[in-house]
Short mmCIF file of C-alpha atoms and ligand atoms in Angstrom, two decimals:
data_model
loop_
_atom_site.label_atom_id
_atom_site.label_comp_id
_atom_site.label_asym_id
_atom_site.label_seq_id
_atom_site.Cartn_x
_atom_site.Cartn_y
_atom_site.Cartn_z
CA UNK A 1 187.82 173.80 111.45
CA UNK A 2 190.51 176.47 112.65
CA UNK A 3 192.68 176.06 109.80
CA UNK A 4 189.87 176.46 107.20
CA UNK A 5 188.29 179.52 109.24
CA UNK A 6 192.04 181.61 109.39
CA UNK A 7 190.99 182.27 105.34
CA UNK A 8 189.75 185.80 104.86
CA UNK A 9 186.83 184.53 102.97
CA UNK A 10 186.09 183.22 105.77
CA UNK A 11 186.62 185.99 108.16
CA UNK A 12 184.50 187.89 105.27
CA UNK A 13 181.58 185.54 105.43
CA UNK A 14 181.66 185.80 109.21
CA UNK A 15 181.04 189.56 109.71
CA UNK A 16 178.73 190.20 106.43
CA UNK A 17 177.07 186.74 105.21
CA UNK A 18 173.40 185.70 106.37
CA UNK A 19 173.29 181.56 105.89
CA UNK A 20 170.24 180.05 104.65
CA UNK A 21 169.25 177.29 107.10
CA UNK A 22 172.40 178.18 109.46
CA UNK A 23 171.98 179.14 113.56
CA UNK A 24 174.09 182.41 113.25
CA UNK A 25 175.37 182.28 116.75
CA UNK A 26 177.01 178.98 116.42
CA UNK A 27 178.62 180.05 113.07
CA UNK A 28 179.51 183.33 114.66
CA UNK A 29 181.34 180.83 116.20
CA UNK A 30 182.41 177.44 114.15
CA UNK A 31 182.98 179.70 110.56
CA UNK A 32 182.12 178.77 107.25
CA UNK A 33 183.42 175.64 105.29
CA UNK A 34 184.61 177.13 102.22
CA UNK A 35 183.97 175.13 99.00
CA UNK A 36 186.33 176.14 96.37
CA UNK A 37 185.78 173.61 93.49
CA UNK A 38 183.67 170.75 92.34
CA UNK A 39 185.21 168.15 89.96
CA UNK A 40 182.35 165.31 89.22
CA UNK A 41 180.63 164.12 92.56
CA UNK A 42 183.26 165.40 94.11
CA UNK A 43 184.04 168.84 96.04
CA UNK A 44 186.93 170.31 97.45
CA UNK A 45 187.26 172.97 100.12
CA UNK A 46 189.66 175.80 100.63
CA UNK A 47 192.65 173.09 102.63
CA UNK A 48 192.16 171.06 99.24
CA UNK A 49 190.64 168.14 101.14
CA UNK A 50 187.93 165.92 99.26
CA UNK A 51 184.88 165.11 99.68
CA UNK A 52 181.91 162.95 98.05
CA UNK A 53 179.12 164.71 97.96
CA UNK A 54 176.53 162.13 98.53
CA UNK A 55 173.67 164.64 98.76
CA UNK A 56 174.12 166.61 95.04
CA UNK A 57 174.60 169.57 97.21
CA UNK A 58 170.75 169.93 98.32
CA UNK A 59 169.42 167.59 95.92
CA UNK A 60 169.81 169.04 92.91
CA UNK A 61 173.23 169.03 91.00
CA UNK A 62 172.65 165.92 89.08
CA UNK A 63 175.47 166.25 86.72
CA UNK A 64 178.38 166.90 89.25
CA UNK A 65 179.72 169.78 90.30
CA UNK A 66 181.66 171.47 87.19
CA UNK A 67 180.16 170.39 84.11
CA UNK A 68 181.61 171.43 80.75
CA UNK A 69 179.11 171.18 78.31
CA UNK A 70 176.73 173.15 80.64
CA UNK A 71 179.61 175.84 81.13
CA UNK A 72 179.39 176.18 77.36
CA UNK A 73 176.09 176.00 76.63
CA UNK A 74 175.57 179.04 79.40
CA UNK A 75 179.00 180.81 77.58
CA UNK A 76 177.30 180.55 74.01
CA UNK A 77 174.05 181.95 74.85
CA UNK A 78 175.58 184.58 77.20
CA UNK A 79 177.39 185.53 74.38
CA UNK A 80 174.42 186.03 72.32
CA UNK A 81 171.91 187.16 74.66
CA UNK A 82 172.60 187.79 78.35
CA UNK A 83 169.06 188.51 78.87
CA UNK A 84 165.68 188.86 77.89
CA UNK A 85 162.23 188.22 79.40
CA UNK A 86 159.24 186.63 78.75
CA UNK A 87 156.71 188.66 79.66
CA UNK A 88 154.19 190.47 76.99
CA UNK A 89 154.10 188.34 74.44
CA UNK A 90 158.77 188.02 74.53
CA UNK A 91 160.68 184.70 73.94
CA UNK A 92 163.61 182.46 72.96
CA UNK A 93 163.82 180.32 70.67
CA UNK A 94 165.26 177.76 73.52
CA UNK A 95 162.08 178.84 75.97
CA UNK A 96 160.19 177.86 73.19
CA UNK A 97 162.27 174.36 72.41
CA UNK A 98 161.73 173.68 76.29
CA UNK A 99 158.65 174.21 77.13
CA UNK A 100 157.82 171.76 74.40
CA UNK A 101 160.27 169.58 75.89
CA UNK A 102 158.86 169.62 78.99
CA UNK A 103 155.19 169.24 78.25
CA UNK A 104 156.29 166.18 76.08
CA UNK A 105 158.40 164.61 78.86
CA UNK A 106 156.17 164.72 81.68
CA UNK A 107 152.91 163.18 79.77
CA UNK A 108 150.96 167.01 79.90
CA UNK A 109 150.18 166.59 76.00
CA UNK A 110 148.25 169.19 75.22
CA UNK A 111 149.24 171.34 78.11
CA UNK A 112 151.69 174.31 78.74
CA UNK A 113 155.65 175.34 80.89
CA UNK A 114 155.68 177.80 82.69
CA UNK A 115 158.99 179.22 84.00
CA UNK A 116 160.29 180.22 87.11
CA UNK A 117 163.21 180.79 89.04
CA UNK A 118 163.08 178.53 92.11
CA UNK A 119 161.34 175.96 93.68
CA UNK A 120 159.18 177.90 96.24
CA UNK A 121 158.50 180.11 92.95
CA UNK A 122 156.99 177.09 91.20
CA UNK A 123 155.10 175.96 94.16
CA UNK A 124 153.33 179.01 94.58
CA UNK A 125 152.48 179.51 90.67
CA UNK A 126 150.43 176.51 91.10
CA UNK A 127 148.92 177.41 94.06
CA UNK A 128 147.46 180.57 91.98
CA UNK A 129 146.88 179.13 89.12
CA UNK A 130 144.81 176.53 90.78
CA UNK A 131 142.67 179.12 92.78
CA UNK A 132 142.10 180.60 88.99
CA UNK A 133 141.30 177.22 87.98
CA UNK A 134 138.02 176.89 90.57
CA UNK A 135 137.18 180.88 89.97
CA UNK A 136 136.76 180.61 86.59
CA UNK A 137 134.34 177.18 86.64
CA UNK A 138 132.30 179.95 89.48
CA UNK A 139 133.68 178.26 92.27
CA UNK A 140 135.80 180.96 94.46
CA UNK A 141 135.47 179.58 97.57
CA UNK A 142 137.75 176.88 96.90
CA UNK A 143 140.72 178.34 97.99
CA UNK A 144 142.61 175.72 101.03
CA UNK A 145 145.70 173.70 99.82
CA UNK A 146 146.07 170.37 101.77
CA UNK A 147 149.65 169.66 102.20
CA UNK A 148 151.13 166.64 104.25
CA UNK A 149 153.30 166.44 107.52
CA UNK A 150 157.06 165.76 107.14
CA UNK A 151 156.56 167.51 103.43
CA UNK A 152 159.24 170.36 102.12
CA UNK A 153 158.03 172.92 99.48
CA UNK A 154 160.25 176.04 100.39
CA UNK A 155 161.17 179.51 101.88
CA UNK A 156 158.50 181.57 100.81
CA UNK A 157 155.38 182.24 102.50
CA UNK A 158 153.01 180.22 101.12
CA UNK A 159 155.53 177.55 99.93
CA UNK A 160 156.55 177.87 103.74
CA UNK A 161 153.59 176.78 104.80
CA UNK A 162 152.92 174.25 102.63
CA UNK A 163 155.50 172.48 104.13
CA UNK A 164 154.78 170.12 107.17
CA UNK A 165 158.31 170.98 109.11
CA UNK A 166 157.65 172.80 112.54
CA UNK A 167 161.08 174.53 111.82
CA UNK A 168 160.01 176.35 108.78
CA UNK A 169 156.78 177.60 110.66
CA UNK A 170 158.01 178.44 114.13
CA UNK A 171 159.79 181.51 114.19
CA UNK A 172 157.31 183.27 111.42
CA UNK A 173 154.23 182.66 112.66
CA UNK A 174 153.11 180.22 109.78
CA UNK A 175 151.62 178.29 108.39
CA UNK A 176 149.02 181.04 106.62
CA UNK A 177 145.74 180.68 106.78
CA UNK A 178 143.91 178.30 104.71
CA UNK A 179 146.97 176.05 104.56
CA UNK A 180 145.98 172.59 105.88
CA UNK A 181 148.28 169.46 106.72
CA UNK A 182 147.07 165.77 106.22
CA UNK A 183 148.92 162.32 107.57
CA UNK A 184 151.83 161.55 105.98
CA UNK A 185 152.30 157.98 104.41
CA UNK A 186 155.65 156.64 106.41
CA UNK A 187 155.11 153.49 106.39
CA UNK A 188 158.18 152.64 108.81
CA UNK A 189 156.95 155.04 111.70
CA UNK A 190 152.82 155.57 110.93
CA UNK A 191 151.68 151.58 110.15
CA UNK A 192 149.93 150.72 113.62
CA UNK A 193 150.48 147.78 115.52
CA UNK A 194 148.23 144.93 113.35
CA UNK A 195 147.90 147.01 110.33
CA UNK A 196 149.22 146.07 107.05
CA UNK A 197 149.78 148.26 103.71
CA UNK A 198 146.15 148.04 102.46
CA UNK A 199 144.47 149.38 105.93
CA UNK A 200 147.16 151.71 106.79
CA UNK A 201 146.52 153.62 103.01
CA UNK A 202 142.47 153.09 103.65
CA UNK A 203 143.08 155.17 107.12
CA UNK A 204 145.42 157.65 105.64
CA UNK A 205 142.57 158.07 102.36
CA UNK A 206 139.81 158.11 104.96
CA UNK A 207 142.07 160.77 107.35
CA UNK A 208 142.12 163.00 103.89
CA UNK A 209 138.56 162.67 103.12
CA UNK A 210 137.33 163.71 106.82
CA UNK A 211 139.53 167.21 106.34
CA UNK A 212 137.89 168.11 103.23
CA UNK A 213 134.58 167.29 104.90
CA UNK A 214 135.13 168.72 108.03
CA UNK A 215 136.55 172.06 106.03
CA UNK A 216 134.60 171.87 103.57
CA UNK A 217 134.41 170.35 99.80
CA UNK A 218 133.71 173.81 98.35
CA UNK A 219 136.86 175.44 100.25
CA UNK A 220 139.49 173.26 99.31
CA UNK A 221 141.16 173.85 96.04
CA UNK A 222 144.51 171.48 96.00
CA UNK A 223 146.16 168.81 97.82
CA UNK A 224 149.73 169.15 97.12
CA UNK A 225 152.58 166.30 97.60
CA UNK A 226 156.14 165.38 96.58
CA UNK A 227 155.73 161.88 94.86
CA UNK A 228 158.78 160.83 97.46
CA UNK A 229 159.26 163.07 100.87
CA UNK A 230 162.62 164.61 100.23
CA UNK A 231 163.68 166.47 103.29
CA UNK A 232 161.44 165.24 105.30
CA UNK A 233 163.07 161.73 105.62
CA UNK A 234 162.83 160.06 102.64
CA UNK A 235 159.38 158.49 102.73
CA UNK A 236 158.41 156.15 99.96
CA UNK A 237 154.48 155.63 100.01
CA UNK A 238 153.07 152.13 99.74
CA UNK A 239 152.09 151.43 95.95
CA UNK A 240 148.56 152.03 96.45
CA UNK A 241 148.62 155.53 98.34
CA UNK A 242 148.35 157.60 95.19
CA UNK A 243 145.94 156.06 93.35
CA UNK A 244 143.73 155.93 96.55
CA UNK A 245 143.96 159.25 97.90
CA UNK A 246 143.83 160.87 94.04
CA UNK A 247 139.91 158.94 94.02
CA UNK A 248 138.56 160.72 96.99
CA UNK A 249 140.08 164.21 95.24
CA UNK A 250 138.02 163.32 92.54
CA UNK A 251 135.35 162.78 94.07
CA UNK A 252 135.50 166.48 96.28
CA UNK A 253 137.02 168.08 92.93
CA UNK A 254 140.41 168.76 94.30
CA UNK A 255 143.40 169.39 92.24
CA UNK A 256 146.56 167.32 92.63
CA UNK A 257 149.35 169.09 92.66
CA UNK A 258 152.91 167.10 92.14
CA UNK A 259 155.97 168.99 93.57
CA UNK A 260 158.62 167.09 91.65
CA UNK A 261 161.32 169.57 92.67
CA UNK A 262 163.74 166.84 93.87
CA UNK A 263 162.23 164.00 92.26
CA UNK A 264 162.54 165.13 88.72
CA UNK A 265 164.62 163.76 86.01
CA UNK A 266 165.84 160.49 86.89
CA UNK A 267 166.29 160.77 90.43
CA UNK A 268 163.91 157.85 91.42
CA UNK A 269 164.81 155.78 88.76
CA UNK A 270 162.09 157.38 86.38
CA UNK A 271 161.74 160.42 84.80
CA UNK A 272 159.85 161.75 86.84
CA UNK A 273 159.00 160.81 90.41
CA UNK A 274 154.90 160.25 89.89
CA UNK A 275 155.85 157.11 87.32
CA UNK A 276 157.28 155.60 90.32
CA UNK A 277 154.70 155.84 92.94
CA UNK A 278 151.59 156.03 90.13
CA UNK A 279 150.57 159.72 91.12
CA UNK A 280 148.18 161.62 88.24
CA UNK A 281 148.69 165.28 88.86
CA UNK A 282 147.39 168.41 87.32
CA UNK A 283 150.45 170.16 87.57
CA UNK A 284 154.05 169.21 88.42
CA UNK A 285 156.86 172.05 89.79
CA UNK A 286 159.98 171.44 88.55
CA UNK A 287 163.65 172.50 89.27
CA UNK A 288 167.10 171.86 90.44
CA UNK A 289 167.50 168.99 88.17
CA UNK A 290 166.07 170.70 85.67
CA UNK A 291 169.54 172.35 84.90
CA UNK A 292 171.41 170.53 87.05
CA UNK A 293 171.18 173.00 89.40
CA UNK A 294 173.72 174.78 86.94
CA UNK A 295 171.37 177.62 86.67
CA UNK A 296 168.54 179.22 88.96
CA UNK A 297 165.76 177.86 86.94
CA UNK A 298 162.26 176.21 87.56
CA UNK A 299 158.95 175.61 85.26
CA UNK A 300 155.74 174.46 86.58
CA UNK A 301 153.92 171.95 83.42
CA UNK A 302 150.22 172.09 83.63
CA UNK A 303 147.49 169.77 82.03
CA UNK A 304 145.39 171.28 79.44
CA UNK A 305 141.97 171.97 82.01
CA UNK A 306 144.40 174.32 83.64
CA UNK A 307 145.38 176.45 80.44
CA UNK A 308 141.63 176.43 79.76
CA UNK A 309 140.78 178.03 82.65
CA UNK A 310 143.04 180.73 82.48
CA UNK A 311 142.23 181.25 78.54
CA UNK A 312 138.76 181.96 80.20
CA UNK A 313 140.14 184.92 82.50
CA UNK A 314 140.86 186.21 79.61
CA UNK A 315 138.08 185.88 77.85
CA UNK A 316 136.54 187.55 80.53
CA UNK A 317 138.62 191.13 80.09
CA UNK A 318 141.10 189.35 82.94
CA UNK A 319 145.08 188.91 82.58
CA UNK A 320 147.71 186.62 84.11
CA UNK A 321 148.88 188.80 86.18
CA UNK A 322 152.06 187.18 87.26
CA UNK A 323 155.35 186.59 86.20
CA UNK A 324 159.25 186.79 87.53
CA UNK A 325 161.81 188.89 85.96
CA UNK A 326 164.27 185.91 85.19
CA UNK A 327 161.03 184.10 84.03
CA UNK A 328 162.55 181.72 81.05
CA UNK A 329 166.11 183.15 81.18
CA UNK A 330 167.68 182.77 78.14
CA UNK A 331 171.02 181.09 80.22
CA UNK A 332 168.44 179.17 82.24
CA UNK A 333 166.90 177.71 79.19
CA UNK A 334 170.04 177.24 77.03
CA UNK A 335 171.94 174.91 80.32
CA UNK A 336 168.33 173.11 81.23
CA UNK A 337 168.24 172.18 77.08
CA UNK A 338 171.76 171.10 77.59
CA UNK A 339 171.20 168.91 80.88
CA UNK A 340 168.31 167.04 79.01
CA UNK A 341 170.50 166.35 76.40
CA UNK A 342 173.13 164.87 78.57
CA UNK A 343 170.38 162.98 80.78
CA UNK A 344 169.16 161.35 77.35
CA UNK A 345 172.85 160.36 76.08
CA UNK A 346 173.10 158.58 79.57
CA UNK A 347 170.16 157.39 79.83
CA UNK A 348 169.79 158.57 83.40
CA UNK A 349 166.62 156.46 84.10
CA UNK A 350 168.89 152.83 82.96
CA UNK A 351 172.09 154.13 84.85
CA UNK A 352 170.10 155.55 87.88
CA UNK A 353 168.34 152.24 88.66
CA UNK A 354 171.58 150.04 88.07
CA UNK A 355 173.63 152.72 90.92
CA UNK A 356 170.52 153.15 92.90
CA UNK A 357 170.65 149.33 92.90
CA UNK A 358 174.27 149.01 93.64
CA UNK A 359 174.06 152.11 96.56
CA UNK A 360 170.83 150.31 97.84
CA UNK A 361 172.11 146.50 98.60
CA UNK A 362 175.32 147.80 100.00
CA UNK A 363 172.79 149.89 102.63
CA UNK A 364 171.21 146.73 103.04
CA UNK A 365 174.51 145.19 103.56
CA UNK A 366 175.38 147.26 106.38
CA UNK A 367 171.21 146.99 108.15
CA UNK A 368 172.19 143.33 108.54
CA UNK A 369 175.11 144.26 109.98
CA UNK A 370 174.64 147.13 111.93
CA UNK A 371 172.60 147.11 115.08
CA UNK A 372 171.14 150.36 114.43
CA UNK A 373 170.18 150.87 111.10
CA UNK A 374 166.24 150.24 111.38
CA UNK A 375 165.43 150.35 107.99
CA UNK A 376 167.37 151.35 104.28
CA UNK A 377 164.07 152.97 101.86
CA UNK A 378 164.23 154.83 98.90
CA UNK A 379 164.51 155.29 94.51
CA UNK A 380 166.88 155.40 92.33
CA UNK A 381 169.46 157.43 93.50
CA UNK A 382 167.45 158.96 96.54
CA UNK A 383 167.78 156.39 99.28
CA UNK A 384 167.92 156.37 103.30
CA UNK A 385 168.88 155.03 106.11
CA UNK A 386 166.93 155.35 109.55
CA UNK A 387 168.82 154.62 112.95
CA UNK A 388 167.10 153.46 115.45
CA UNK A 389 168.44 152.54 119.47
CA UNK A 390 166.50 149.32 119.22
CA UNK A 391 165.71 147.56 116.11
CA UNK A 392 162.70 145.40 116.92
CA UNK A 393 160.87 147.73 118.36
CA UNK A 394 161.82 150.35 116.13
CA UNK A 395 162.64 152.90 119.14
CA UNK A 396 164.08 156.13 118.13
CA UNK A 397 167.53 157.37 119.64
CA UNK A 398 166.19 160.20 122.76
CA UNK A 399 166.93 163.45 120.46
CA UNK A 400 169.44 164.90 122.91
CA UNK A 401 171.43 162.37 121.55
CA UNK A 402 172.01 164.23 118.53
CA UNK A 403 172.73 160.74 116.82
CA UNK A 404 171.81 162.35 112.97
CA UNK A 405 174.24 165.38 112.94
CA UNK A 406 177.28 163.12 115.09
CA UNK A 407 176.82 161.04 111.54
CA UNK A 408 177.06 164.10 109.45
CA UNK A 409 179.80 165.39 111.44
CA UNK A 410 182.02 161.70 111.25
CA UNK A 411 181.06 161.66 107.88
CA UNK A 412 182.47 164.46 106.89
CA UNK A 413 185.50 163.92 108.51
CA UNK A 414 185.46 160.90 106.13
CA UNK A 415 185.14 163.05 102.79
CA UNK A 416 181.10 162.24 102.88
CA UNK A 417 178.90 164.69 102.71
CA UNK A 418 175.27 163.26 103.47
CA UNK A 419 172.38 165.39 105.23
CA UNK A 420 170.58 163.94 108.54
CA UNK A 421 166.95 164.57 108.77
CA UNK A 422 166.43 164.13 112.40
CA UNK A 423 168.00 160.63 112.84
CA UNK A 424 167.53 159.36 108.67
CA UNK A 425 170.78 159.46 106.73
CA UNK A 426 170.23 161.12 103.09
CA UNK A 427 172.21 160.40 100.41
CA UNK A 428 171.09 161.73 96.92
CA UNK A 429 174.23 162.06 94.98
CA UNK A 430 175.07 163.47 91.71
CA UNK A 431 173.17 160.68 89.38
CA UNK A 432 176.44 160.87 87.01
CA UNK A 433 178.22 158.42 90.36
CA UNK A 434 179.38 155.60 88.58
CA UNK A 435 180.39 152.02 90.66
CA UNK A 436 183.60 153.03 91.98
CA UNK A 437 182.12 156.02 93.47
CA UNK A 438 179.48 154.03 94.76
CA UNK A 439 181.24 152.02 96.66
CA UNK A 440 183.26 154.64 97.68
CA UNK A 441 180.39 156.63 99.09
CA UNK A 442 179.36 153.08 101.10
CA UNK A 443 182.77 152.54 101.96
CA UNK A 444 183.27 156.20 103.67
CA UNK A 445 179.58 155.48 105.05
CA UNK A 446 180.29 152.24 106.59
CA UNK A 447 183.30 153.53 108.19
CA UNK A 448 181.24 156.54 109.78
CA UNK A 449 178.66 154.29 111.04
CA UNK A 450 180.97 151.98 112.51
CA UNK A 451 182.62 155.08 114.24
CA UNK A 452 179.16 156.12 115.23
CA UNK A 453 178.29 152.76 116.74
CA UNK A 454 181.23 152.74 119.18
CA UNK A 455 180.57 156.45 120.15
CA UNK A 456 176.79 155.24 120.87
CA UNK A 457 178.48 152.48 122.78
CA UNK A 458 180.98 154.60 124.61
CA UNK A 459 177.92 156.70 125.23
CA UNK A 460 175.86 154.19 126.55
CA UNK A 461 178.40 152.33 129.22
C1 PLP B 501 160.65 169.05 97.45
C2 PLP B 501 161.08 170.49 97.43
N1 PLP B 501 160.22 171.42 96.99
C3 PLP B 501 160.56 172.72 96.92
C4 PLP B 501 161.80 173.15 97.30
C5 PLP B 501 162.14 174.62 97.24
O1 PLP B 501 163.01 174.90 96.20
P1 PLP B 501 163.84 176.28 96.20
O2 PLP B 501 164.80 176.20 97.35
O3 PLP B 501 164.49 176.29 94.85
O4 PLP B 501 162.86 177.40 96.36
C6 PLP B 501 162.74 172.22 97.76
C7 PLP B 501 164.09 172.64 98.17
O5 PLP B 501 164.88 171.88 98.65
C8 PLP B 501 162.36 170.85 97.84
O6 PLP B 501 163.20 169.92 98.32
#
């Protein structure tokens, strides 16, 4: 780390640079790793060493990290137009081109894009537009969002405490009120003992329903949910969670809200994550794949009954009173058009599935193997691994161990960049990763768990 720290970027970033997600005292201390260019999955940092970024960065840059075609798209409309915005009635003709896109892709006909420039920013537009929604149809006192444990919806303050991560409420005082949290469906650490699929989904449905009764039906506007928990672990629902829990939301008119900020185009071997776990929603947030993280961009699509309502606040003297600056960016627009062109030339969803496939059994490869890799879940290109001290029982490593970040830290040693969650291995990489860097990234993994193993051991005697 010394070497890379003696940089004066480095020195810079020290004395002036607030990290997202970073204890300053210990990088007061350890420094900054410098990244000084991306070529493909790949990154390099400022001693030229190599890595494979097996996590997209955070999820999100889909198409590698130096893309040209998005470079040029972004250089032509610069060029053109550097900026304009869309509020009062402004637009692009590329805002235009994709918001139609988007509304056609995700199955909204007859619906609308909005557009944003992050994820937490799409999050909380549907949070207000679906407390317009209820206002509107004279019900104001549905106001609650139900979110789930272990979920991740972002940084700010409502998107904060939507999510169900004791480290993004702790030091703020959140979550806010009228933020709720329901069960999360993990099936690897919530089944109990003599329950299968079908009665573990019943309890979680049942779990849901008693909330909205207990808080009640005429306070509780949305239940919000990422179709597959991203940073909380990587937690694939059984088959028949969706479906379930979207009947008893039905049934207390509660709006389903689909945060499909990771699992977006192609990551989970669909297009978008709710075809592969069979969600319905009302609205969807969209983003870092949506440009390939090229761009700060995000768009929230919403069904038709949402648009209604707000052409009724309208209609009532009202006005959507809301909107970002950057809102539908003419750069934004111009590189997310451009990704969605590359995605369809690929055919991400038909290339994601074969990788995801090809990452996935050499995973499982290494669970038969290894004596503590519990279990190997995931999508497409969005897979983990849980480690576990004793496999049978599925006991968790004591947390003092620090068993997750020792990975991370091997692995990057290795050129691997993947992202514990607590003691689950990550690895969402750039969905362009074609075989050889497939088995690259499981090569570099299996060598870091192997090194992890006898460290355990050494640990352990
Ligand atoms: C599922 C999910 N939702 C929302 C967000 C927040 O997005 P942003 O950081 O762009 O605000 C993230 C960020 O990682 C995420 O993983």
């Amino acid at each position: 780390m010394s070497q890379v720290i003696s940089n004066a970027a480095a020195r810079r970033d020290i004395e002036f640079h607030l990290h997202s997600q970073t204890n300053p005292l210990q990088f007061a201390e350890v420094g900054p790793i410098v990244i000084r260019r991306g070529h493909g999955a790949r990154i390099y940092d400022s001693g030229g060493k190599e890595y494979i970024d097996a996590m997209a960065g955070l999820w999100c840059a889909s198409l590698g990290f130096a893309n040209e075609r998005l470079a040029a798209a972004a250089a032509r409309q610069y060029a053109e137009l550097g900026f304009y915005h869309t509020f009062f009635h402004r637009t692009g003709e590329a805002a235009a081109e994709l918001a139609e896109k988007l509304v056609a892709f995700t199955g909204m006909t007859g619906g609308k894009a909005y557009f944003a420039t992050s994820g937490s920013e799409a999050n909380e537009t549907m949070v207000k537009l679906a407390w317009v929604y209820h206002a509107v149809r004279g019900k104001p006192g549905k106001r609650k969002i139900i979110a789930r444990d272990r979920a991740f919806h972002g940084s700010t303050i409502i998107a904060a405490s939507l999510c169900g991560l004791d480290f993004m409420h702790r030091e703020f005082g959140l979550p806010a009120p009228g933020i709720l949290h329901t069960l999360c469906p993990d099936p690897y650490r919530g089944m109990l003992e003599g329950e299968d699929e079908a009665a573990f989904v019943e309890r979680l449905a049942g779990e849901l329903e008693r909330l909205i009764l207990r808080e009640g039906p005429d306070s509780v506007a949305a239940f919000i949910a990422e179709p597959i928990n991203a940073g909380g672990g990587i937690i694939v629902p059984p088959a028949t969670y969706f479906p379930r829990v979207q009947q008893v939301l039905r049934k207390y008119d509660v709006l389903c809200l689909d945060d499909e900020i990771v699992t977006g185009f192609g990551r989970t071997g669909s297009w978008f994550g709710k075809d592969t776990v069979g969600m319905r929603p009302d609205m969807m947030a969209l983003a870092k794949g949506l440009s390939a993280a090229h761009f700060p961009i995000s768009a929230v699509v919403i069904a038709p009954a949402i648009y209604e309502a707000l052409c009724a606040i309208n209609k009532q003297g009202g006005n959507f009173g809301h909107g970002f600056t950057n809102s539908g960016h003419p750069v934004g627009v111009a590189v997310a058009l451009e990704a969605i062109r590359i995605y369809e030339e690929m055919d991400v969803v038909a290339h994601v599935r074969a990788m995801g496939h090809l990452l996935k059994t050499h995973f499982e490869g290494m669970a038969r193997r290894s004596p503590i890799v519990g279990e190997v879940r995931g999508a497409g290109l969005m897979l983990g691994i849980e480690l576990v001290e004793d496999k049978a029982t599925r006991r968790p490593f004591a947390p003092q161990r620090n068993v997750g970040p020792t990975f991370d830290r091997i692995a990057y040693e290795n050129g691997l960049v993947a992202r514990c969650m607590g003691d689950v291995l990550g690895f969402s990489p750039p969905l362009i990763v074609d075989a050889r860097d497939v088995d690259e990234i499981a090569r570099r993994c299996d060598t870091s768990l192997r090194q992890l193993e006898r460290t355990l051991g050494a640990d352990a005697n």
